[in-house]
Amino acid sequence: MDEIKISGVIDNIIYANADNGYTVLNLLVDDDEEEDTIVCCVGYMPDINLGESLRVLGRVVKHPSYGSQLEIISYQKSLPETEKAIERYLASGIIKGVRKGIAKKIVAKFGKDTLFIIDTEPQRLAEIKGITINKATEIGAVFREQNELTRAVMFLQEYGVSISHAAKIFKKYKDKTISTVQKNPYTLADEVWGIGFKTADNIAQRLGIAADSPHRIRSGVKYILDSASANGHTYLPEDIILKECCDLLETDAENIAKNLMQMHIESVIWIENGEPRKIYLNFFYYAESYIAKRLVEMAAHKANTNPFIEAEIRNIELSENIKFADGQFDAIKTAMSEGVFVITGGPGTGKTTIINAIIDLLEQEGMQIELAAPTGKASKRMSEATGREARTIHRLLGTNFLNEDRQRQSFAHDEEDPIDADCIIIDEVSMVDVPLMYYLIKAVAAGTKLILVGDADQLPSVGAGNVLHDILGSGIVPCVKLTEIFRQAQQSAIITNAHKINNGIYPDMTDNKSDFFYMQRYNSDALLTTLVGLVSERLPKYLGCDPLDIKVLTPMRKSPIGMYELNRLLQNVLNPPSVTKTEKEFRGTVFRLGDRVMQIKNNYDMPWYILGANGRTVEDGAGVFNGDEGVITFIDTNNKSLEVTFDENKLASYDFTQLDELELAYAVTIHKSQGSEYKAVIMPLLNGPEMLMTRNLLYTGITRAKELAVILGSKETVFRMVDNNRQVMRYTGLASRLREFDRIQPESVNFKAADRI
């Protein structure tokens, strides 16, 4: 699409979003025609006002309701020069308290010099009747701030910063914007949400900052460690970080090593001695240390042994008409006496039975219990299984509102104000990463019992760390691993095949009369044709469900049967375009009314609310988290926003600039499905890289199915995955930290992690 340049004066501002600067305006174009030419311009212009002159670069787009518009790519503006334009500019409301009458008097007094006077000698405005000296000073201050914003936006545009990012940067630094960026543009990557190392590095290069500048090297180190944490690592070995820094920054290892030491001295990173040395971001080092210290303290705390505990467990058997296996009986008994206890096992091994028995016993003793899980779906399942309220961990902790440039979470409950409970039971702990575990442990009061429940053979958390695996591997925290599959569970081929896979045995793929089906397809075209038929017609009819209750789980994001292609295909089948469905295209993805979507990053500031039957808000809060799923229930093209209704009926509104936080979710990766349970699961499996196509990936995908699991593709691929017991390497230190604290007295280690982060 061709780009065009035009110049003109702002004739009318139709719409302006004060939060993000999205604006719709009419531009009176400078040309030689006798009749005025008006062009409707749309885009992010956070600092424009009536009467200002604009030079804009844009492209013509066709709006379905409003016709042709010029979508702004970049713009430059200048202040009005004629007396008429200056008067209109001042009367536009840009300066609080200056209305048409006052604007007319000011221009009548100072003429074309008006704006120069306001900028340099605002006190002279007090010469006009009705303007006090305080008011005159205030007018000057507001005018100068507007000019600073204009200068900052223009300056940043020259260095490739988008208008929306420029407005965000100015909001942070105000009149110090230009000087801050010129002095050290890498500050932006640390302090402004949404500005990363590569953007800052691009600005730095254009400013002529040296490639071996300490600012650049330190920012590069943090970028690599941040990227490592996104891949699950809490630290990197020194040799790896030196190599990656050399590749990224194109400088020598000696210079990088020198800066690493300085960053350690300044408590930006932590260097742990060893061979090789381990390089942490400070947060992860102290978070792991704090988790380990508290868990060791909890493990050392033993509850008073109830002499009647065995009789009480037998009473539960009688009242519930069940018979606990020996392992279950011992697990229940042990859990009642331990300060912290881990219960792990695969599907059908009785974890829920044990949890319910523990809850009954605790309630008999009058204890207050809190139940939680990492996601909304997992907490809902926990509620259904126990018959008691369970919440997400975030809601249990109580999310606080944050400023938009904060990059770490803050919760209402912490060491100073812990969760009011005698026992906290957390399910699906395999999903819990180091940051969330750190915030949870901080909020557990001394003497409160903590019970962690999960399947250690599931994929590790999406976020950094391998918490459940490390806790079990340390040998420090009391735990039980359940292996016996109970009779009722043995009727499910999903469960029996999942355990076969986990034990390295090929699943039974011949019995298609149960809840586990295999359909052979050896090319992607045939596979996709079958998949569409299954999702849209056959399985909804077979199960009596909505197509949105069926989830396609794929190992990969990019491939002919990867997440992106599957979502495009399924969207067109399950939610096709219609004149009654509003839609918004964003970076190649069409978001349409009725689409199933998933949040793909933690947004701790996102407000949400829940409506009651009368349409009034009955609950509100903040925080939408990685993996949360919902449906687009409203798209407002005028206000450039859309609304998503998430599980638990939480409604959240997204500005169009925030759509990079959402993905279509007709199909999701198996990694993203952790903690979720779907009525039916379809897994397309043809081929893929060895490091990805692993046993526990297959196991995790199958165990997401509640009523039906369908494998669609190649039997040979399934067998290769079963044979491939490769574990993805994660650099984490929690297990060694637990063993370290267990060797010493925890009381002798006196620090609060929050003080170091």
mmCIF file of N, CA, C and O in Angstrom, residues 505-589:
data_model
loop_
_atom_site.group_PDB
_atom_site.id
_atom_site.type_symbol
_atom_site.label_atom_id
_atom_site.label_comp_id
_atom_site.label_asym_id
_atom_site.label_seq_id
_atom_site.Cartn_x
_atom_site.Cartn_y
_atom_site.Cartn_z
ATOM 1 N N ILE A 505 6.135 -47.310 27.591
ATOM 2 C CA ILE A 505 5.425 -48.376 26.883
ATOM 3 C C ILE A 505 4.512 -47.744 25.838
ATOM 4 O O ILE A 505 3.835 -46.743 26.119
ATOM 5 N N TYR A 506 4.479 -48.322 24.650
ATOM 6 C CA TYR A 506 3.628 -47.779 23.595
ATOM 7 C C TYR A 506 2.154 -47.890 23.987
ATOM 8 O O TYR A 506 1.720 -48.918 24.516
ATOM 9 N N PRO A 507 1.365 -46.849 23.720
ATOM 10 C CA PRO A 507 -0.061 -46.907 24.049
ATOM 11 C C PRO A 507 -0.803 -47.868 23.125
ATOM 12 O O PRO A 507 -0.350 -48.160 22.014
ATOM 13 N N ASP A 508 -1.942 -48.349 23.596
ATOM 14 C CA ASP A 508 -2.800 -49.199 22.774
ATOM 15 C C ASP A 508 -3.552 -48.299 21.800
ATOM 16 O O ASP A 508 -4.406 -47.509 22.200
ATOM 17 N N MET A 509 -3.248 -48.431 20.521
ATOM 18 C CA MET A 509 -3.855 -47.560 19.511
ATOM 19 C C MET A 509 -4.781 -48.341 18.587
ATOM 20 O O MET A 509 -5.058 -47.935 17.459
ATOM 21 N N THR A 510 -5.281 -49.473 19.084
ATOM 22 C CA THR A 510 -6.155 -50.316 18.258
ATOM 23 C C THR A 510 -7.595 -50.301 18.727
ATOM 24 O O THR A 510 -8.504 -50.626 17.963
ATOM 25 N N ASP A 511 -7.836 -49.934 19.984
ATOM 26 C CA ASP A 511 -9.193 -49.975 20.546
ATOM 27 C C ASP A 511 -9.850 -48.605 20.411
ATOM 28 O O ASP A 511 -9.603 -47.702 21.196
ATOM 29 N N ASN A 512 -10.692 -48.441 19.396
ATOM 30 C CA ASN A 512 -11.358 -47.156 19.174
ATOM 31 C C ASN A 512 -12.793 -47.147 19.686
ATOM 32 O O ASN A 512 -13.657 -46.432 19.178
ATOM 33 N N LYS A 513 -13.048 -47.945 20.707
ATOM 34 C CA LYS A 513 -14.383 -47.981 21.296
ATOM 35 C C LYS A 513 -14.391 -47.374 22.693
ATOM 36 O O LYS A 513 -15.387 -47.458 23.408
ATOM 37 N N SER A 514 -13.278 -46.806 23.093
ATOM 38 C CA SER A 514 -13.176 -46.252 24.445
ATOM 39 C C SER A 514 -13.099 -44.738 24.378
ATOM 40 O O SER A 514 -13.695 -44.110 23.509
ATOM 41 N N ASP A 515 -12.347 -44.139 25.322
ATOM 42 C CA ASP A 515 -12.188 -42.681 25.331
ATOM 43 C C ASP A 515 -10.851 -42.256 24.734
ATOM 44 O O ASP A 515 -10.426 -41.115 24.902
ATOM 45 N N PHE A 516 -10.191 -43.178 24.032
ATOM 46 C CA PHE A 516 -8.889 -42.892 23.415
ATOM 47 C C PHE A 516 -8.926 -43.431 21.981
ATOM 48 O O PHE A 516 -9.099 -44.639 21.771
ATOM 49 N N PHE A 517 -8.780 -42.523 21.012
ATOM 50 C CA PHE A 517 -8.871 -42.902 19.602
ATOM 51 C C PHE A 517 -7.572 -42.573 18.876
ATOM 52 O O PHE A 517 -6.930 -41.556 19.168
ATOM 53 N N TYR A 518 -7.232 -43.427 17.925
ATOM 54 C CA TYR A 518 -6.137 -43.108 17.003
ATOM 55 C C TYR A 518 -6.677 -43.155 15.580
ATOM 56 O O TYR A 518 -7.345 -44.118 15.191
ATOM 57 N N MET A 519 -6.386 -42.098 14.806
ATOM 58 C CA MET A 519 -6.805 -42.032 13.402
ATOM 59 C C MET A 519 -5.565 -41.794 12.551
ATOM 60 O O MET A 519 -4.906 -40.748 12.680
ATOM 61 N N GLN A 520 -5.234 -42.732 11.722
ATOM 62 C CA GLN A 520 -3.992 -42.677 10.940
ATOM 63 C C GLN A 520 -4.125 -41.725 9.753
ATOM 64 O O GLN A 520 -5.032 -41.847 8.929
ATOM 65 N N ARG A 521 -3.220 -40.772 9.664
ATOM 66 C CA ARG A 521 -3.113 -39.875 8.519
ATOM 67 C C ARG A 521 -1.623 -39.595 8.313
ATOM 68 O O ARG A 521 -0.908 -39.286 9.264
ATOM 69 N N TYR A 522 -1.178 -39.692 7.053
ATOM 70 C CA TYR A 522 0.259 -39.576 6.797
ATOM 71 C C TYR A 522 0.657 -38.315 6.032
ATOM 72 O O TYR A 522 1.819 -38.128 5.730
ATOM 73 N N ASN A 523 -0.291 -37.442 5.697
ATOM 74 C CA ASN A 523 0.087 -36.153 5.105
ATOM 75 C C ASN A 523 -0.784 -35.060 5.701
ATOM 76 O O ASN A 523 -1.906 -35.312 6.173
ATOM 77 N N SER A 524 -0.273 -33.851 5.687
ATOM 78 C CA SER A 524 -0.930 -32.750 6.408
ATOM 79 C C SER A 524 -2.280 -32.387 5.802
ATOM 80 O O SER A 524 -3.207 -32.020 6.527
ATOM 81 N N ASP A 525 -2.431 -32.484 4.474
ATOM 82 C CA ASP A 525 -3.713 -32.123 3.855
ATOM 83 C C ASP A 525 -4.828 -33.043 4.341
ATOM 84 O O ASP A 525 -5.915 -32.583 4.731
ATOM 85 N N ALA A 526 -4.562 -34.353 4.309
ATOM 86 C CA ALA A 526 -5.574 -35.305 4.769
ATOM 87 C C ALA A 526 -5.839 -35.129 6.260
ATOM 88 O O ALA A 526 -6.989 -35.221 6.727
ATOM 89 N N LEU A 527 -4.776 -34.880 7.026
ATOM 90 C CA LEU A 527 -4.923 -34.688 8.466
ATOM 91 C C LEU A 527 -5.815 -33.478 8.758
ATOM 92 O O LEU A 527 -6.727 -33.551 9.588
ATOM 93 N N LEU A 528 -5.569 -32.359 8.067
ATOM 94 C CA LEU A 528 -6.327 -31.141 8.333
ATOM 95 C C LEU A 528 -7.792 -31.296 7.938
ATOM 96 O O LEU A 528 -8.683 -30.782 8.620
ATOM 97 N N THR A 529 -8.048 -31.990 6.835
ATOM 98 C CA THR A 529 -9.432 -32.223 6.422
ATOM 99 C C THR A 529 -10.179 -33.010 7.495
ATOM 100 O O THR A 529 -11.310 -32.677 7.873
ATOM 101 N N THR A 530 -9.541 -34.062 8.010
ATOM 102 C CA THR A 530 -10.157 -34.867 9.065
ATOM 103 C C THR A 530 -10.335 -34.049 10.340
ATOM 104 O O THR A 530 -11.380 -34.118 11.004
ATOM 105 N N LEU A 531 -9.330 -33.275 10.691
ATOM 106 C CA LEU A 531 -9.374 -32.476 11.918
ATOM 107 C C LEU A 531 -10.552 -31.505 11.891
ATOM 108 O O LEU A 531 -11.289 -31.373 12.879
ATOM 109 N N VAL A 532 -10.739 -30.812 10.773
ATOM 110 C CA VAL A 532 -11.837 -29.851 10.664
ATOM 111 C C VAL A 532 -13.175 -30.557 10.842
ATOM 112 O O VAL A 532 -14.069 -30.072 11.551
ATOM 113 N N GLY A 533 -13.328 -31.730 10.214
ATOM 114 C CA GLY A 533 -14.567 -32.478 10.367
ATOM 115 C C GLY A 533 -14.820 -32.914 11.800
ATOM 116 O O GLY A 533 -15.953 -32.869 12.295
ATOM 117 N N LEU A 534 -13.756 -33.325 12.491
ATOM 118 C CA LEU A 534 -13.890 -33.742 13.885
ATOM 119 C C LEU A 534 -14.323 -32.588 14.782
ATOM 120 O O LEU A 534 -15.222 -32.728 15.618
ATOM 121 N N VAL A 535 -13.664 -31.441 14.621
ATOM 122 C CA VAL A 535 -13.939 -30.307 15.505
ATOM 123 C C VAL A 535 -15.304 -29.698 15.224
ATOM 124 O O VAL A 535 -16.040 -29.336 16.154
ATOM 125 N N SER A 536 -15.649 -29.559 13.967
ATOM 126 C CA SER A 536 -16.855 -28.812 13.605
ATOM 127 C C SER A 536 -18.133 -29.641 13.678
ATOM 128 O O SER A 536 -19.210 -29.109 13.959
ATOM 129 N N GLU A 537 -18.042 -30.973 13.432
ATOM 130 C CA GLU A 537 -19.277 -31.749 13.343
ATOM 131 C C GLU A 537 -19.247 -33.056 14.147
ATOM 132 O O GLU A 537 -20.105 -33.289 15.008
ATOM 133 N N ARG A 538 -18.269 -33.903 13.889
ATOM 134 C CA ARG A 538 -18.337 -35.267 14.397
ATOM 135 C C ARG A 538 -18.260 -35.342 15.921
ATOM 136 O O ARG A 538 -19.083 -35.998 16.566
ATOM 137 N N LEU A 539 -17.262 -34.677 16.520
ATOM 138 C CA LEU A 539 -17.122 -34.764 17.978
ATOM 139 C C LEU A 539 -18.210 -33.992 18.728
ATOM 140 O O LEU A 539 -18.706 -34.480 19.754
ATOM 141 N N PRO A 540 -18.605 -32.781 18.284
ATOM 142 C CA PRO A 540 -19.726 -32.120 18.965
ATOM 143 C C PRO A 540 -20.994 -32.980 18.967
ATOM 144 O O PRO A 540 -21.717 -33.034 19.966
ATOM 145 N N LYS A 541 -21.243 -33.676 17.848
ATOM 146 C CA LYS A 541 -22.418 -34.536 17.778
ATOM 147 C C LYS A 541 -22.235 -35.761 18.674
ATOM 148 O O LYS A 541 -23.150 -36.160 19.401
ATOM 149 N N TYR A 542 -21.033 -36.334 18.659
ATOM 150 C CA TYR A 542 -20.743 -37.547 19.433
ATOM 151 C C TYR A 542 -20.809 -37.277 20.939
ATOM 152 O O TYR A 542 -21.342 -38.080 21.715
ATOM 153 N N LEU A 543 -20.286 -36.126 21.364
ATOM 154 C CA LEU A 543 -20.203 -35.804 22.796
ATOM 155 C C LEU A 543 -21.353 -34.926 23.271
ATOM 156 O O LEU A 543 -21.504 -34.703 24.475
ATOM 157 N N GLY A 544 -22.131 -34.385 22.321
ATOM 158 C CA GLY A 544 -23.200 -33.468 22.696
ATOM 159 C C GLY A 544 -22.673 -32.187 23.293
ATOM 160 O O GLY A 544 -23.153 -31.711 24.323
ATOM 161 N N CYS A 545 -21.635 -31.611 22.652
ATOM 162 C CA CYS A 545 -20.984 -30.423 23.216
ATOM 163 C C CYS A 545 -20.811 -29.347 22.155
ATOM 164 O O CYS A 545 -21.043 -29.562 20.957
ATOM 165 N N ASP A 546 -20.390 -28.183 22.595
ATOM 166 C CA ASP A 546 -20.061 -27.075 21.710
ATOM 167 C C ASP A 546 -18.667 -27.303 21.128
ATOM 168 O O ASP A 546 -17.790 -27.829 21.827
ATOM 169 N N PRO A 547 -18.442 -26.920 19.853
ATOM 170 C CA PRO A 547 -17.089 -27.064 19.293
ATOM 171 C C PRO A 547 -16.000 -26.389 20.126
ATOM 172 O O PRO A 547 -14.845 -26.839 20.117
ATOM 173 N N LEU A 548 -16.352 -25.329 20.858
ATOM 174 C CA LEU A 548 -15.347 -24.644 21.675
ATOM 175 C C LEU A 548 -14.937 -25.463 22.895
ATOM 176 O O LEU A 548 -13.969 -25.122 23.570
ATOM 177 N N ASP A 549 -15.685 -26.554 23.195
ATOM 178 C CA ASP A 549 -15.277 -27.449 24.281
ATOM 179 C C ASP A 549 -14.198 -28.425 23.830
ATOM 180 O O ASP A 549 -13.678 -29.197 24.639
ATOM 181 N N ILE A 550 -13.884 -28.412 22.531
ATOM 182 C CA ILE A 550 -12.882 -29.320 21.965
ATOM 183 C C ILE A 550 -11.610 -28.519 21.718
ATOM 184 O O ILE A 550 -11.654 -27.453 21.107
ATOM 185 N N LYS A 551 -10.497 -29.014 22.183
ATOM 186 C CA LYS A 551 -9.241 -28.271 22.028
ATOM 187 C C LYS A 551 -8.265 -29.070 21.177
ATOM 188 O O LYS A 551 -8.047 -30.256 21.411
ATOM 189 N N VAL A 552 -7.692 -28.380 20.197
ATOM 190 C CA VAL A 552 -6.625 -28.970 19.396
ATOM 191 C C VAL A 552 -5.303 -28.607 20.061
ATOM 192 O O VAL A 552 -5.015 -27.423 20.264
ATOM 193 N N LEU A 553 -4.513 -29.611 20.412
ATOM 194 C CA LEU A 553 -3.223 -29.411 21.078
ATOM 195 C C LEU A 553 -2.117 -29.846 20.131
ATOM 196 O O LEU A 553 -2.106 -30.981 19.657
ATOM 197 N N THR A 554 -1.197 -28.958 19.871
ATOM 198 C CA THR A 554 -0.123 -29.237 18.923
ATOM 199 C C THR A 554 1.236 -29.015 19.578
ATOM 200 O O THR A 554 1.378 -28.137 20.441
ATOM 201 N N PRO A 555 2.233 -29.789 19.195
ATOM 202 C CA PRO A 555 3.564 -29.592 19.785
ATOM 203 C C PRO A 555 4.219 -28.278 19.374
ATOM 204 O O PRO A 555 5.053 -27.751 20.107
ATOM 205 N N MET A 556 3.855 -27.759 18.194
ATOM 206 C CA MET A 556 4.619 -26.662 17.598
ATOM 207 C C MET A 556 3.761 -25.425 17.353
ATOM 208 O O MET A 556 2.545 -25.508 17.253
ATOM 209 N N ARG A 557 4.431 -24.305 17.238
ATOM 210 C CA ARG A 557 3.764 -23.065 16.873
ATOM 211 C C ARG A 557 3.752 -22.878 15.359
ATOM 212 O O ARG A 557 2.747 -22.498 14.780
ATOM 213 N N LYS A 558 4.907 -23.153 14.734
ATOM 214 C CA LYS A 558 5.050 -22.906 13.304
ATOM 215 C C LYS A 558 5.271 -24.213 12.554
ATOM 216 O O LYS A 558 6.275 -24.879 12.759
ATOM 217 N N SER A 559 4.334 -24.578 11.722
ATOM 218 C CA SER A 559 4.436 -25.716 10.811
ATOM 219 C C SER A 559 3.073 -25.797 10.123
ATOM 220 O O SER A 559 2.120 -25.117 10.542
ATOM 221 N N PRO A 560 2.933 -26.610 9.079
ATOM 222 C CA PRO A 560 1.613 -26.744 8.440
ATOM 223 C C PRO A 560 0.530 -27.211 9.402
ATOM 224 O O PRO A 560 -0.649 -26.952 9.175
ATOM 225 N N ILE A 561 0.929 -27.923 10.481
ATOM 226 C CA ILE A 561 -0.059 -28.326 11.489
ATOM 227 C C ILE A 561 0.293 -27.704 12.843
ATOM 228 O O ILE A 561 -0.015 -28.254 13.899
ATOM 229 N N GLY A 562 0.950 -26.543 12.784
ATOM 230 C CA GLY A 562 1.301 -25.820 14.002
ATOM 231 C C GLY A 562 0.175 -24.912 14.455
ATOM 232 O O GLY A 562 -0.852 -24.748 13.787
ATOM 233 N N MET A 563 0.362 -24.281 15.584
ATOM 234 C CA MET A 563 -0.684 -23.489 16.213
ATOM 235 C C MET A 563 -1.214 -22.371 15.323
ATOM 236 O O MET A 563 -2.425 -22.151 15.224
ATOM 237 N N TYR A 564 -0.317 -21.614 14.663
ATOM 238 C CA TYR A 564 -0.756 -20.470 13.874
ATOM 239 C C TYR A 564 -1.647 -20.899 12.718
ATOM 240 O O TYR A 564 -2.731 -20.338 12.499
ATOM 241 N N GLU A 565 -1.212 -21.902 11.949
ATOM 242 C CA GLU A 565 -1.998 -22.353 10.803
ATOM 243 C C GLU A 565 -3.310 -22.990 11.250
ATOM 244 O O GLU A 565 -4.360 -22.788 10.627
ATOM 245 N N LEU A 566 -3.266 -23.768 12.314
ATOM 246 C CA LEU A 566 -4.488 -24.397 12.805
ATOM 247 C C LEU A 566 -5.508 -23.365 13.267
ATOM 248 O O LEU A 566 -6.718 -23.510 13.025
ATOM 249 N N ASN A 567 -5.055 -22.317 13.919
ATOM 250 C CA ASN A 567 -5.981 -21.281 14.377
ATOM 251 C C ASN A 567 -6.627 -20.549 13.210
ATOM 252 O O ASN A 567 -7.824 -20.246 13.246
ATOM 253 N N ARG A 568 -5.847 -20.246 12.178
ATOM 254 C CA ARG A 568 -6.433 -19.585 11.007
ATOM 255 C C ARG A 568 -7.496 -20.478 10.367
ATOM 256 O O ARG A 568 -8.580 -20.012 9.993
ATOM 257 N N LEU A 569 -7.165 -21.753 10.247
ATOM 258 C CA LEU A 569 -8.093 -22.696 9.631
ATOM 259 C C LEU A 569 -9.364 -22.848 10.463
ATOM 260 O O LEU A 569 -10.493 -22.748 9.941
ATOM 261 N N LEU A 570 -9.204 -23.081 11.755
ATOM 262 C CA LEU A 570 -10.362 -23.337 12.614
ATOM 263 C C LEU A 570 -11.205 -22.084 12.829
ATOM 264 O O LEU A 570 -12.432 -22.170 12.974
ATOM 265 N N GLN A 571 -10.571 -20.919 12.855
ATOM 266 C CA GLN A 571 -11.335 -19.677 12.986
ATOM 267 C C GLN A 571 -12.297 -19.522 11.812
ATOM 268 O O GLN A 571 -13.476 -19.168 11.991
ATOM 269 N N ASN A 572 -11.814 -19.778 10.604
ATOM 270 C CA ASN A 572 -12.668 -19.619 9.425
ATOM 271 C C ASN A 572 -13.797 -20.636 9.383
ATOM 272 O O ASN A 572 -14.843 -20.387 8.781
ATOM 273 N N VAL A 573 -13.594 -21.783 10.031
ATOM 274 C CA VAL A 573 -14.632 -22.811 10.058
ATOM 275 C C VAL A 573 -15.619 -22.578 11.204
ATOM 276 O O VAL A 573 -16.842 -22.646 11.020
ATOM 277 N N LEU A 574 -15.096 -22.303 12.390
ATOM 278 C CA LEU A 574 -15.938 -22.211 13.585
ATOM 279 C C LEU A 574 -16.507 -20.816 13.828
ATOM 280 O O LEU A 574 -17.542 -20.672 14.483
ATOM 281 N N ASN A 575 -15.823 -19.795 13.324
ATOM 282 C CA ASN A 575 -16.290 -18.415 13.532
ATOM 283 C C ASN A 575 -15.999 -17.593 12.276
ATOM 284 O O ASN A 575 -15.167 -16.688 12.295
ATOM 285 N N PRO A 576 -16.675 -17.919 11.169
ATOM 286 C CA PRO A 576 -16.354 -17.280 9.886
ATOM 287 C C PRO A 576 -16.750 -15.805 9.868
ATOM 288 O O PRO A 576 -17.551 -15.355 10.700
ATOM 289 N N PRO A 577 -16.187 -15.036 8.916
ATOM 290 C CA PRO A 577 -16.548 -13.618 8.796
ATOM 291 C C PRO A 577 -18.048 -13.462 8.548
ATOM 292 O O PRO A 577 -18.688 -14.315 7.932
ATOM 293 N N SER A 578 -18.593 -12.363 9.068
ATOM 294 C CA SER A 578 -20.014 -12.085 8.899
ATOM 295 C C SER A 578 -20.235 -10.590 9.050
ATOM 296 O O SER A 578 -19.494 -9.914 9.765
ATOM 297 N N VAL A 579 -21.265 -10.072 8.388
ATOM 298 C CA VAL A 579 -21.577 -8.641 8.513
ATOM 299 C C VAL A 579 -22.011 -8.309 9.933
ATOM 300 O O VAL A 579 -21.992 -7.146 10.338
ATOM 301 N N THR A 580 -22.410 -9.320 10.697
ATOM 302 C CA THR A 580 -22.851 -9.078 12.077
ATOM 303 C C THR A 580 -21.716 -9.193 13.085
ATOM 304 O O THR A 580 -21.923 -8.971 14.274
ATOM 305 N N LYS A 581 -20.514 -9.561 12.610
ATOM 306 C CA LYS A 581 -19.385 -9.759 13.525
ATOM 307 C C LYS A 581 -18.302 -8.725 13.257
ATOM 308 O O LYS A 581 -17.659 -8.733 12.214
ATOM 309 N N THR A 582 -18.102 -7.848 14.225
ATOM 310 C CA THR A 582 -17.023 -6.866 14.121
ATOM 311 C C THR A 582 -15.689 -7.583 14.255
ATOM 312 O O THR A 582 -15.581 -8.594 14.959
ATOM 313 N N GLU A 583 -14.667 -7.071 13.590
ATOM 314 C CA GLU A 583 -13.354 -7.687 13.704
ATOM 315 C C GLU A 583 -12.267 -6.626 13.639
ATOM 316 O O GLU A 583 -12.480 -5.505 13.193
ATOM 317 N N LYS A 584 -11.078 -7.016 14.110
ATOM 318 C CA LYS A 584 -9.912 -6.133 14.105
ATOM 319 C C LYS A 584 -8.699 -6.934 13.667
ATOM 320 O O LYS A 584 -8.380 -7.967 14.265
ATOM 321 N N GLU A 585 -8.016 -6.474 12.641
ATOM 322 C CA GLU A 585 -6.780 -7.116 12.202
ATOM 323 C C GLU A 585 -5.606 -6.477 12.933
ATOM 324 O O GLU A 585 -5.506 -5.256 13.036
ATOM 325 N N PHE A 586 -4.725 -7.317 13.478
ATOM 326 C CA PHE A 586 -3.567 -6.823 14.227
ATOM 327 C C PHE A 586 -2.377 -7.716 13.914
ATOM 328 O O PHE A 586 -2.376 -8.908 14.249
ATOM 329 N N ARG A 587 -1.383 -7.131 13.255
ATOM 330 C CA ARG A 587 -0.135 -7.828 12.936
ATOM 331 C C ARG A 587 -0.371 -9.205 12.311
ATOM 332 O O ARG A 587 0.217 -10.209 12.692
ATOM 333 N N GLY A 588 -1.288 -9.229 11.348
ATOM 334 C CA GLY A 588 -1.525 -10.452 10.596
ATOM 335 C C GLY A 588 -2.563 -11.379 11.187
ATOM 336 O O GLY A 588 -2.941 -12.365 10.558
ATOM 337 N N THR A 589 -3.051 -11.081 12.396
ATOM 338 C CA THR A 589 -4.091 -11.901 13.024
ATOM 339 C C THR A 589 -5.396 -11.126 13.047
ATOM 340 O O THR A 589 -5.421 -9.956 13.413
#
